[in-house]
Coordinates of C-alpha atoms and ligand atoms in Angstrom, one line a residue:
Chain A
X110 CA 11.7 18.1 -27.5
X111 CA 7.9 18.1 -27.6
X112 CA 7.0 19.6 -24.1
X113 CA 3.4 18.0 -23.3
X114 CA 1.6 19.0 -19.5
X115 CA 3.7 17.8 -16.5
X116 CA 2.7 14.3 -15.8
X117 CA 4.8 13.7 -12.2
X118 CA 5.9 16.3 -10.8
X119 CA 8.3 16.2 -7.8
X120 CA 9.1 19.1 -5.1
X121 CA 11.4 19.3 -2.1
X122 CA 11.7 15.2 -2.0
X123 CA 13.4 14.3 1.1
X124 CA 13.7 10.7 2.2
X125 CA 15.7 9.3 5.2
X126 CA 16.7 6.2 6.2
X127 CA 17.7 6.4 9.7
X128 CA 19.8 9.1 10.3
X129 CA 21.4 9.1 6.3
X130 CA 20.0 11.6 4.2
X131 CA 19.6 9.6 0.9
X132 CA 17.5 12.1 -1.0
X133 CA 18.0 15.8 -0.2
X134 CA 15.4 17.6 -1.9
X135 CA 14.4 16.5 -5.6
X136 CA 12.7 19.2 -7.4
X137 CA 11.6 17.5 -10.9
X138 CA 9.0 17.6 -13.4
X139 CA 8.3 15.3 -16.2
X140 CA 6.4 15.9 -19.3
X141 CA 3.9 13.9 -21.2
X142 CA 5.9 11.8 -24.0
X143 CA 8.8 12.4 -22.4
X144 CA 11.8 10.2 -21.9
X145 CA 14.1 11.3 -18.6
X146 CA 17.1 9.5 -18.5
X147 CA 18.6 9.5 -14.8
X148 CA 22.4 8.7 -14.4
X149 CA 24.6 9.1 -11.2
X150 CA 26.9 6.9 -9.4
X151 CA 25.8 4.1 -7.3
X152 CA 24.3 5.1 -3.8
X153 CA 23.4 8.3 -5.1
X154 CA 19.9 7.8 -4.7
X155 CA 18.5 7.2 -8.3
X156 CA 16.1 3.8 -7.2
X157 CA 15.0 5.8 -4.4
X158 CA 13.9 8.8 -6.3
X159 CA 12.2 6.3 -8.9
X160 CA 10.8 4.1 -6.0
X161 CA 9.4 6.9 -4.2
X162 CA 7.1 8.1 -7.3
X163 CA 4.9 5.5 -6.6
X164 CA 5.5 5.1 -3.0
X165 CA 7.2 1.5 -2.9
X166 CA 9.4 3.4 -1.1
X167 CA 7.4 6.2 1.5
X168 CA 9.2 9.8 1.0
X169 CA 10.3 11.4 4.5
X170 CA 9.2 14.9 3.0
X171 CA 8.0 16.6 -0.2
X172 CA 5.3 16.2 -2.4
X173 CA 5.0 13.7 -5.5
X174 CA 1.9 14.2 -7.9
X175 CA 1.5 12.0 -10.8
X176 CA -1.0 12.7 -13.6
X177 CA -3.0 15.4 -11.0
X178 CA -3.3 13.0 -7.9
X179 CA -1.4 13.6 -5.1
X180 CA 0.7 10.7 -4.5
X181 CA 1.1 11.5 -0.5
X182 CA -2.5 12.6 -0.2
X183 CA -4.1 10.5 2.7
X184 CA -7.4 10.3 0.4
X185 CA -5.2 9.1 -2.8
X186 CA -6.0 5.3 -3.0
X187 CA -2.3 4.0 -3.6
X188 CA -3.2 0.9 -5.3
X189 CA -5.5 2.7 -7.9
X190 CA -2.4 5.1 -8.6
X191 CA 0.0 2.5 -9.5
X192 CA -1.8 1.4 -12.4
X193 CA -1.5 4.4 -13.8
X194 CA 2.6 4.2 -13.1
X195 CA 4.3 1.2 -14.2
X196 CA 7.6 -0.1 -12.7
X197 CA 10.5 -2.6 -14.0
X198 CA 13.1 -3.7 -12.0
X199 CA 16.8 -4.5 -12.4
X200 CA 16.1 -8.2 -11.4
X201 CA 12.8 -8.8 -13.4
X202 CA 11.0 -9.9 -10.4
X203 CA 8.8 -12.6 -12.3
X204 CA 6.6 -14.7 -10.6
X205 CA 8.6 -17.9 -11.0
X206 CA 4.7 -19.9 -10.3
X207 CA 3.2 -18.5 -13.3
X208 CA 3.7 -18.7 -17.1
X209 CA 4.5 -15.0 -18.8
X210 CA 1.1 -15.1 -19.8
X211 CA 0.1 -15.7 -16.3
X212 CA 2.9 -13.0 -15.2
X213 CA 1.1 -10.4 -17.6
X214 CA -2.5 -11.2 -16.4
X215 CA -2.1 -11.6 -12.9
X216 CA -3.2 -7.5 -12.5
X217 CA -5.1 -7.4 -15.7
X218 CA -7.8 -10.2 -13.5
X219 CA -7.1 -9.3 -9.7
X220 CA -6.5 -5.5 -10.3
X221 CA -8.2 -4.1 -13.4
X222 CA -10.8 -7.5 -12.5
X223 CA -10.6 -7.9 -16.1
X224 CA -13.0 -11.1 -17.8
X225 CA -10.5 -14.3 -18.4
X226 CA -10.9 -13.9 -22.1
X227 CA -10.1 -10.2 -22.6
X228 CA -7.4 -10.2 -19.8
X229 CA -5.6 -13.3 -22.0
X230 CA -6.6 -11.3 -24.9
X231 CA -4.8 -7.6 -24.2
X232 CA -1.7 -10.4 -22.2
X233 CA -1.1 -11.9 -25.4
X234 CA -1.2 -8.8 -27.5
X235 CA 1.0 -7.2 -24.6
X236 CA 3.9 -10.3 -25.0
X237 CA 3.1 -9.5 -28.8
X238 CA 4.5 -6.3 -28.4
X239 CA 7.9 -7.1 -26.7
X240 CA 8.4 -10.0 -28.9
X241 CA 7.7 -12.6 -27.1
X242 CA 4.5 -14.0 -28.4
X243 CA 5.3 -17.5 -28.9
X244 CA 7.2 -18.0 -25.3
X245 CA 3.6 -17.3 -23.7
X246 CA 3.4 -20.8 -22.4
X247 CA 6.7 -20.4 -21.0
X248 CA 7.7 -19.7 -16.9
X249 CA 10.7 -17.7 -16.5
X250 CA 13.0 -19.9 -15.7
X251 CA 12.5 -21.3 -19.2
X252 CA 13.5 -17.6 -20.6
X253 CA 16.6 -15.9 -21.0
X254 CA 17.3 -12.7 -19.3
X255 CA 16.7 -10.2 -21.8
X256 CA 13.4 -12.0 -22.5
X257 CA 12.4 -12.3 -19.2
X258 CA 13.1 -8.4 -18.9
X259 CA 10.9 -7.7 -21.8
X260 CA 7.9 -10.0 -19.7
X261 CA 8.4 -7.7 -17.2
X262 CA 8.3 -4.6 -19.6
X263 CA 4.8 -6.5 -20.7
X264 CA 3.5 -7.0 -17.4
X265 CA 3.4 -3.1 -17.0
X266 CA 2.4 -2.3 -20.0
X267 CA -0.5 -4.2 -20.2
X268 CA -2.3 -1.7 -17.5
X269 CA -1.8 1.0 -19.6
X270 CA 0.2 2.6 -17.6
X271 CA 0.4 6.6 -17.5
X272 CA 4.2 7.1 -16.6
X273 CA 6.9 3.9 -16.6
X274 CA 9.7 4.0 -14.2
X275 CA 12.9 1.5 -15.5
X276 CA 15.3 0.9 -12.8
X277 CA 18.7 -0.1 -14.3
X278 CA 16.9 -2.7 -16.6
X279 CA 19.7 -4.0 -18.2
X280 CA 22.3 -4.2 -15.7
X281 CA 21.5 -7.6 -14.8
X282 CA 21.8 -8.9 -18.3
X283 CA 24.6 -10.4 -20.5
X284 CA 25.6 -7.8 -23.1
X285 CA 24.4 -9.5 -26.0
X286 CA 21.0 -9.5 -24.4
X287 CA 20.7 -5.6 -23.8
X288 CA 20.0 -4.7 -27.2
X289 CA 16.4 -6.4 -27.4
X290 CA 15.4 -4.7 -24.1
X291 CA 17.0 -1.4 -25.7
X292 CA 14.7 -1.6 -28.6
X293 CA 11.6 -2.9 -26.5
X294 CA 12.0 0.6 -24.7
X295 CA 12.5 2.2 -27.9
X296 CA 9.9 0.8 -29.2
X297 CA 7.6 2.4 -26.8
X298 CA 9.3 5.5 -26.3
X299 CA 8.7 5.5 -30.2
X300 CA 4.9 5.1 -29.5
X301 CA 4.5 8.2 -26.8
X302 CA 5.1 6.8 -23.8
X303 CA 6.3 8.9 -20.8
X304 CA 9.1 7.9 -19.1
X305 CA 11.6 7.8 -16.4
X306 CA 15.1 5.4 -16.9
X307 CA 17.9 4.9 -14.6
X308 CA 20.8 3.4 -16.5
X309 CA 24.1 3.0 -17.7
X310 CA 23.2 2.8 -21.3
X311 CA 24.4 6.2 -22.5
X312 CA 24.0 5.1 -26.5
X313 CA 20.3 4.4 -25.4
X314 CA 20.2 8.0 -23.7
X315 CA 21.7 9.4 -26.9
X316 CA 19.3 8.1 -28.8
X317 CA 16.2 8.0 -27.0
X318 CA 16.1 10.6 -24.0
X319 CA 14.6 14.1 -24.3
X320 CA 16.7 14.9 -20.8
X321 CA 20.2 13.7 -18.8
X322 CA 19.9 14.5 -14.7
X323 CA 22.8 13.4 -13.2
X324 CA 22.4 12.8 -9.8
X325 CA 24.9 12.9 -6.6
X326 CA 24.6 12.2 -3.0
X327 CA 20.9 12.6 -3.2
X328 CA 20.4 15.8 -5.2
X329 CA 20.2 16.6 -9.1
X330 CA 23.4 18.4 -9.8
X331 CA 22.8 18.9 -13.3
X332 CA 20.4 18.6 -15.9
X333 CA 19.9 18.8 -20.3
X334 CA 20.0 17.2 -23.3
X335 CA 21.9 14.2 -23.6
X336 CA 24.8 15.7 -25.9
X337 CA 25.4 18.7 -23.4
X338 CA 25.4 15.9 -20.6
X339 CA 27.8 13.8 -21.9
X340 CA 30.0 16.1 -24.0
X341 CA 29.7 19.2 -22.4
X342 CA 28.8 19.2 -19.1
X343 CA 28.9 21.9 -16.9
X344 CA 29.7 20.7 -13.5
X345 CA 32.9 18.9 -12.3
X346 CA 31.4 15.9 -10.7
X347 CA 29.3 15.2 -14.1
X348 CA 32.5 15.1 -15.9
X349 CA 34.2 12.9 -13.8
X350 CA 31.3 10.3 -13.9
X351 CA 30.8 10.4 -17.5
X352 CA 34.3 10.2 -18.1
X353 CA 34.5 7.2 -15.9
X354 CA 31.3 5.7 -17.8
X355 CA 33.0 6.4 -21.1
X356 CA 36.1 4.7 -20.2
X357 CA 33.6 1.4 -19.7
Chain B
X137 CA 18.7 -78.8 25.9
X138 CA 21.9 -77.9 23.6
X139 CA 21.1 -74.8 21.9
X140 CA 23.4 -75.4 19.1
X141 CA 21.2 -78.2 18.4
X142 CA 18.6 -78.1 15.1
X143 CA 15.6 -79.0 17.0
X144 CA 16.6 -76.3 20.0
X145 CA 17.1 -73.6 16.5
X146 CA 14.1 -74.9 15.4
X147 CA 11.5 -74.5 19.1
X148 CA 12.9 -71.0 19.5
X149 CA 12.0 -69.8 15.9
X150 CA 8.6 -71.0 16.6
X151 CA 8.5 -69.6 19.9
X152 CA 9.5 -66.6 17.5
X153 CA 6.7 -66.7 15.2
X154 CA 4.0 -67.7 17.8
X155 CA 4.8 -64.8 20.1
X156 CA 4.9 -62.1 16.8
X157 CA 2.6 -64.1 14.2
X158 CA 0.2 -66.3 15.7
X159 CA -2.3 -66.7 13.1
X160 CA -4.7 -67.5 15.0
X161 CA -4.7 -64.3 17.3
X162 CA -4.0 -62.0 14.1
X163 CA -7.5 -62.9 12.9
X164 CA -9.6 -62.8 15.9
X165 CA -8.3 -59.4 16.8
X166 CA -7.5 -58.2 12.7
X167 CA -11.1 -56.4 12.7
X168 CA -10.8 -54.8 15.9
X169 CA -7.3 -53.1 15.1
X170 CA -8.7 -52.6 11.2
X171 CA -11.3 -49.8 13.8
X172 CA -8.3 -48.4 15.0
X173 CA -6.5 -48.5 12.1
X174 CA -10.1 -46.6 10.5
X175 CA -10.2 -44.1 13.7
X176 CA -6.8 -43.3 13.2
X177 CA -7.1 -42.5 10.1
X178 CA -10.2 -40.3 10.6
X179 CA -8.3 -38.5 13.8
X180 CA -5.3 -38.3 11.4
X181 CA -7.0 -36.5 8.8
X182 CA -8.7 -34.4 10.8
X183 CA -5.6 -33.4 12.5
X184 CA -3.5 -32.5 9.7
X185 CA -6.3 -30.4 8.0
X186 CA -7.5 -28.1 11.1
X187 CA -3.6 -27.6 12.2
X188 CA -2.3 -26.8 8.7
X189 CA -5.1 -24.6 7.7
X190 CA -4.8 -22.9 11.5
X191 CA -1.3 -22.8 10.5
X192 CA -1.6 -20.8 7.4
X193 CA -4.3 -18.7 9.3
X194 CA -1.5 -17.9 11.8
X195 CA 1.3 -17.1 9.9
X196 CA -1.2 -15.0 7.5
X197 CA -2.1 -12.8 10.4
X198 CA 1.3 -12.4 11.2
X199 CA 2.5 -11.6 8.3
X200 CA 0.7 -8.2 9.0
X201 CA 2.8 -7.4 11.5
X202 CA 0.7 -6.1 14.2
X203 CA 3.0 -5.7 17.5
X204 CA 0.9 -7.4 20.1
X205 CA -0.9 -9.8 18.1
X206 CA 2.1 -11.4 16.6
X207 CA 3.4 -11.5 20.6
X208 CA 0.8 -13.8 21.0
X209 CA 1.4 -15.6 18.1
X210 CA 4.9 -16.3 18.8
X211 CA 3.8 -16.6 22.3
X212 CA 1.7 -20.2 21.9
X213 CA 3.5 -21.5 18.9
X214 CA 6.5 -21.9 21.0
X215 CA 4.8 -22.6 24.1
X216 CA 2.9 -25.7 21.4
X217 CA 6.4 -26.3 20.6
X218 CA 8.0 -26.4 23.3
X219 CA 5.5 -29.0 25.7
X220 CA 5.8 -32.9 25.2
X221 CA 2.5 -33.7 23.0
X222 CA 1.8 -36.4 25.6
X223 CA 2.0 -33.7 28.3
X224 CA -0.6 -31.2 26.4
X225 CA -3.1 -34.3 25.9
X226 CA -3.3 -35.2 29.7
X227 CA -3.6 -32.1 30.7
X228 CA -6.4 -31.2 28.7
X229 CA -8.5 -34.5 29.2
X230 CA -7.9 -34.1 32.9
X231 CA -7.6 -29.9 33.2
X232 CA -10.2 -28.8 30.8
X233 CA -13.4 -30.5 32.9
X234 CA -12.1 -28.4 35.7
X235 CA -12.9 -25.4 34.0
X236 CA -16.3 -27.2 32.6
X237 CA -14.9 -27.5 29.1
X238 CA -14.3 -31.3 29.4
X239 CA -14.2 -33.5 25.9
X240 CA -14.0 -37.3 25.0
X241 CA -10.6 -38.6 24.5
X242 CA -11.1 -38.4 20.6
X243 CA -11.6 -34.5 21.1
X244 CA -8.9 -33.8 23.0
X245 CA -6.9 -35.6 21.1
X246 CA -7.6 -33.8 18.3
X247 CA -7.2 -30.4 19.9
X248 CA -4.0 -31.2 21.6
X249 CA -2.1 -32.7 18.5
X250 CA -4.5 -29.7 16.1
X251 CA -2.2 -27.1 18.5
X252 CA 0.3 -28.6 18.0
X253 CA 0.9 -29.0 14.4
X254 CA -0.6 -25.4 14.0
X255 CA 2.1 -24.3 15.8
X256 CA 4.9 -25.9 13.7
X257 CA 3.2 -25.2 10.2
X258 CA 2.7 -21.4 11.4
X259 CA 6.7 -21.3 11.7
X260 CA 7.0 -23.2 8.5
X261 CA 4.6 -21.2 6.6
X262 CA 5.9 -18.5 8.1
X263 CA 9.1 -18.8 7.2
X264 CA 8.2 -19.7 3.7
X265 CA 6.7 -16.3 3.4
X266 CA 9.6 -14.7 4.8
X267 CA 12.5 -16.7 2.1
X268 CA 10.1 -15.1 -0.4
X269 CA 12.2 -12.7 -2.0
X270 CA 11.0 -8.9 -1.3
X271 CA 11.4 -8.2 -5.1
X272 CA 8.4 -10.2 -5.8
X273 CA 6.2 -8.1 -3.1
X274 CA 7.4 -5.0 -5.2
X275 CA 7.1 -6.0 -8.1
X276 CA 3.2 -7.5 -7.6
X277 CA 2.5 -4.1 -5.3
X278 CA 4.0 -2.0 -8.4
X279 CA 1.2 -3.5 -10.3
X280 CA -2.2 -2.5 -8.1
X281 CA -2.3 -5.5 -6.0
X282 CA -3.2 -5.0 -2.4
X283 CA -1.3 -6.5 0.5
X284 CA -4.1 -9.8 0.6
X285 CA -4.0 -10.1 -3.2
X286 CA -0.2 -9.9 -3.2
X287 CA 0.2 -12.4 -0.3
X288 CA -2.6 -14.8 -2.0
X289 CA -1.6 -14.7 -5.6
X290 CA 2.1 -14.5 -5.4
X291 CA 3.6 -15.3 -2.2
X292 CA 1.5 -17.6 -1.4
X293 CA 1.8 -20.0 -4.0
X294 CA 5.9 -19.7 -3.3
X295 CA 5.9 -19.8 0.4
X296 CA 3.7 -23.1 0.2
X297 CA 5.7 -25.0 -1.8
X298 CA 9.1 -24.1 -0.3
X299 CA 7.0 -25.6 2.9
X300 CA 6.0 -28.6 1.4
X301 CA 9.0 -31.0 2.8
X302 CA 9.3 -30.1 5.7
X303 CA 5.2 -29.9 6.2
X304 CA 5.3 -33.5 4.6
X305 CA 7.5 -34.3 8.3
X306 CA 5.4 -32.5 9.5
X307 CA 2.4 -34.5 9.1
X308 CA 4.0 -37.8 9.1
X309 CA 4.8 -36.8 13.1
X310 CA 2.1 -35.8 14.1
X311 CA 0.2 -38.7 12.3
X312 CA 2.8 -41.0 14.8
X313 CA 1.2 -38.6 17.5
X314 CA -2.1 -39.9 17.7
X315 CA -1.2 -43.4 19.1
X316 CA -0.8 -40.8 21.8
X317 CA -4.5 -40.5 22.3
X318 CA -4.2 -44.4 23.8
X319 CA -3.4 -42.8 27.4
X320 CA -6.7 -41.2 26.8
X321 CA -9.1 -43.9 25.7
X322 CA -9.3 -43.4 22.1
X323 CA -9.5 -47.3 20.9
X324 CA -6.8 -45.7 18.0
X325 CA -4.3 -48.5 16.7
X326 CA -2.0 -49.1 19.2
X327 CA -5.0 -48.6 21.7
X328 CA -6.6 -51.6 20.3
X329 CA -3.5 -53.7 19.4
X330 CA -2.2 -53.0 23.3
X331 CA -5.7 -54.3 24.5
X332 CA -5.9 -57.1 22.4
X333 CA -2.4 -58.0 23.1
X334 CA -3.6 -58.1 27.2
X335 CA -6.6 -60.2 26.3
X336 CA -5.1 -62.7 24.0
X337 CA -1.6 -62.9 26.0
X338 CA -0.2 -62.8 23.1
X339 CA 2.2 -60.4 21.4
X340 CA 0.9 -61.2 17.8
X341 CA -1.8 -58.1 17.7
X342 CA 1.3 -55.5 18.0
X343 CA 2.7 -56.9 15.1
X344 CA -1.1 -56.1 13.1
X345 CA -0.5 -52.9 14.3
X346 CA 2.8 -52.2 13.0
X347 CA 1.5 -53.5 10.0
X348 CA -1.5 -51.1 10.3
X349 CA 0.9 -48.1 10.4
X350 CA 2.5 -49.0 7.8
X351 CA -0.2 -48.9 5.6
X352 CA -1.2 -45.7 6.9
X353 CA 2.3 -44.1 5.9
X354 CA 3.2 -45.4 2.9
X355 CA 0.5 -43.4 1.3
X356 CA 1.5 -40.2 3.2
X357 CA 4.9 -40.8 2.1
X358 CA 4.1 -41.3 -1.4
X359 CA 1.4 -38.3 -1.6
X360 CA 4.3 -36.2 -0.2
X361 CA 6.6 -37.1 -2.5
X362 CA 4.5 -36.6 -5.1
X363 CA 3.1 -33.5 -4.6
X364 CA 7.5 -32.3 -4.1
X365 CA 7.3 -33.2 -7.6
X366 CA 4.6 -31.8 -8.6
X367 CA 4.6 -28.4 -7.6
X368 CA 8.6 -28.0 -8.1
X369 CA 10.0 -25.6 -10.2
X370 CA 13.6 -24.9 -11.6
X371 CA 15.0 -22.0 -9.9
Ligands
ADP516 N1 15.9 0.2 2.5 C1 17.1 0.9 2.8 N2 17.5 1.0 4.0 C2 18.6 1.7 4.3 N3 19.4 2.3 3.4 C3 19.0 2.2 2.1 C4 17.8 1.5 1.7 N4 17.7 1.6 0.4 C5 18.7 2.4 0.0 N5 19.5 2.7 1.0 C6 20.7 3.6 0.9 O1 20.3 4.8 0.2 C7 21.4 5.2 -0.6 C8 20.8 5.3 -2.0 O2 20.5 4.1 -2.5 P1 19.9 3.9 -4.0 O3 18.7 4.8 -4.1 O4 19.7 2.5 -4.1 O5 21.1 4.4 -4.9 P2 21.3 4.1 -6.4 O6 20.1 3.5 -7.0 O7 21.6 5.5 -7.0 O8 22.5 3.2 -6.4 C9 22.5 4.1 -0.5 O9 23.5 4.6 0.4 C10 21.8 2.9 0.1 O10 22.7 2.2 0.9
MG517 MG1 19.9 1.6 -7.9

């Protein structure tokens, strides 16, 4: 794998809710260009490690710094980080008000206080890029999943973004829908962008990701590329899950 | 006098229409309750736009979730919706001079029902903002957008029309609510109709004013339904 500068780098990440532990020290660092695939079973802590890298969830201890700002600083500017770090959700979260154009704009105007023309302009070539150029006139509800997914994949995009987190981005689609938000991701994996996936799709992971954590009870039990991972992994509790996935 | 008898039928059903549509009475006193019917209007108007905008003001602020602020808020919004309209009214027109803050009936009137409908569309609005799903926060936030740009461009727009039934009762009550301002001399419709009913001894004017209300609400009734339609989405 081609090992760029660390782009977010993690230490000692602890977070709490109440008295439960949910993340007991992270210590991770992601490359520039790369593509860290994060798998683990459910509860283990994988959206709050990915939620906590740009703060939509605040860490309890630890340090986060994402392309050389300091993410817990009290100087750092939160809002003028997360453009730089882009985020998709399991459940889309469209605005159901706006069109996908207006969906993809929204930031471009009221964050990056982009003109009308040129936000619509780098919004359209942003829906042109997942595919979806001709549903720009559409609002959500007139999409299907997997292309309201790939909306969402264009809403963060558009910024520019530095880093893009992907919570379990297919999980809330119909099978025959993953594959077009597969190859959206592929597509800009393909193109150099750096990023961090939490999913199930382990033919995706095979194919795409540079590294495999596997996460438990809110630690990283073991890490490597994704054929070591899933065919030869060192640890018990890896083997157990991925033979569990595998049986799926 | 057999009341089963045609001519009996026929003197009560005049006696009907003389006490509830004397034509004569409706247009001597159709222009003074037309002024009421205009007033209203005016106080109506005025009403539902400085209670829903201090509304939304309201439930904005709380939506930031200071402690002792939002105390207050919840504080007067259910104290506003807790006291009889009718009771708020008199005691401002006869309570507020005490203190040397006295207004005209139209003012107080005003005030009392402005209060009042703040107080309901802050828990409406408020409530809105709340059934807006927290994914949507994230997901704006994720992007750059401050709390205010958030709450303005994206929740917002939901909350508000989620809220726009039960702000169309809303309004529709409260609109009712100024024949309240009678008990405080504002010549309103029922005001004048009531006065001209004395004058005339004649029931007829109460009849133009039941008229004049509904006039005033089919249009509310109408814009509400409209604007349901207009700004609905499918889910
Ligand atoms: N906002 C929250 N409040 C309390 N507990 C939470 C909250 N978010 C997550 N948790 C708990 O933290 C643990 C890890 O959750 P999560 O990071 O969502 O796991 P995963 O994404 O791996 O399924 C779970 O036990 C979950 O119940
Ligand atoms: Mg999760």
């Amino acid at each position: 794998m081609t090992q760029g500068p660390v782009l977010l780098s993690v230490r000692g990440l602890r977070k709490s809710f109440g008295a439960t532990e949910v993340l007991r020290g992270i210590d991770l660092d992601v490359h520039e260009r790369e593509l860290v695939f994060i798998i683990g079973p459910s509860g283990s802590g994988k959206s709050t490690l990915l939620r906590c890298c740009n703060r939509l969830e605040e860490p309890s201890s630890g340090s986060i710094i994402v392309d050389g700002t300091d993410l817990m600083a009290r100087g750092t500017d939160i809002n003028l980080l997360r453009r730089r770090i882009g985020m998709v959700f399991q459940n889309f979260n469209l605005y159901p008000h706006m069109t996908a154009l207006g969906n993809v704009m929204l930031a471009l105007r009221r964050v990056l206080k982009k003109p009308r023309a040129e936000a619509e302009e780098i919004a359209r070539a942003a829906l042109a890029r997942v595919g979806l150029a001709d549903k720009a006139a559409n609002y959500p509800t007139e999409l299907s999943g997997g292309q309201q997914q790939r909306v969402a994949i264009a809403r963060a995009v558009a910024l520019d973004p530095k880093i893009m987190l992907f919570d379990e981005p297919t999980s809330a689609l119909d099978p025959e829908l993953v594959g077009s938000v597969l190859a959206t991701m592929r597509e800009l994996r393909e193109s150099g962008m750096t990023m961090m996936v939490v999913s199930h799709e382990m033919g995706f992971a095979r194919a795409a990701a540079d590294r495999v954590l596997f996460m438990d009870q809110g630690e990283i039990i073991e890490q490597g590329p994704p054929t070591q991972i899933f065919e030869d992994p060192r640890e018990a509790r890896t083997r157990a899950f991925v033979q569990q996935i595998n049986r799926h | 006098m057999n009341p089963a008898s045609p001519a009996a039928a026929m003197t009560n059903w005049q006696a009907f229409l003389f006490t509830f549509f004397d034509a004569k009475t409706m247009a001597t006193y159709a222009p003074k309750i037309a002024q009421g019917f205009l007033l209203t209007v005016e106080l109506a108007i005025l009403i539902v736009i400085s209670g829903l905008a201090l509304g939304l003001f309201l439930a904005v602020v709380r939506s930031f979730r200071i402690r002792p602020l939002n105390w207050l808020i919840v504080f007067a919004v259910d104290l506003f919706r807790a006291l009889p309209p009718l009771v708020i009214i008199v005691f401002f027109y006869f309570g507020l001079p005490v203190v040397g803050l006295g207004f005209e009936g139209f003012t107080t009137t005003w005030l009392a029902l402005t209060l009042v409908l703040a107080a309901f569309a802050e828990e409406i609005f408020w409530a809105g903002i709340l059934a807006v799903p927290k994914g949507q926060w994230e997901a704006a936030r994720s992007t750059g957008l401050g709390f205010l740009g958030t709450l303005g461009w994206v929740v917002l727009p939901q909350a508000i029309r989620m809220t726009i039934p039960p702000l169309t009762n809303r309004t529709i009550a409260i609109t009712k609510g100024t024949a309240l301002g009678s008990v405080v001399a504002v010549a309103e419709i029922l005001s004048t109709a009531q006065s001209a009913m004395a004058e005339s001894a004649n029931p007829s004017p109460l009849t133009l004013g039941a008229i004049a209300y509904i006039i005033l609400f089919v249009p509310v009734v109408i814009a509400g339904r409209w604007i349901e339609t207009r700004f609905a989405w499918k889910r």
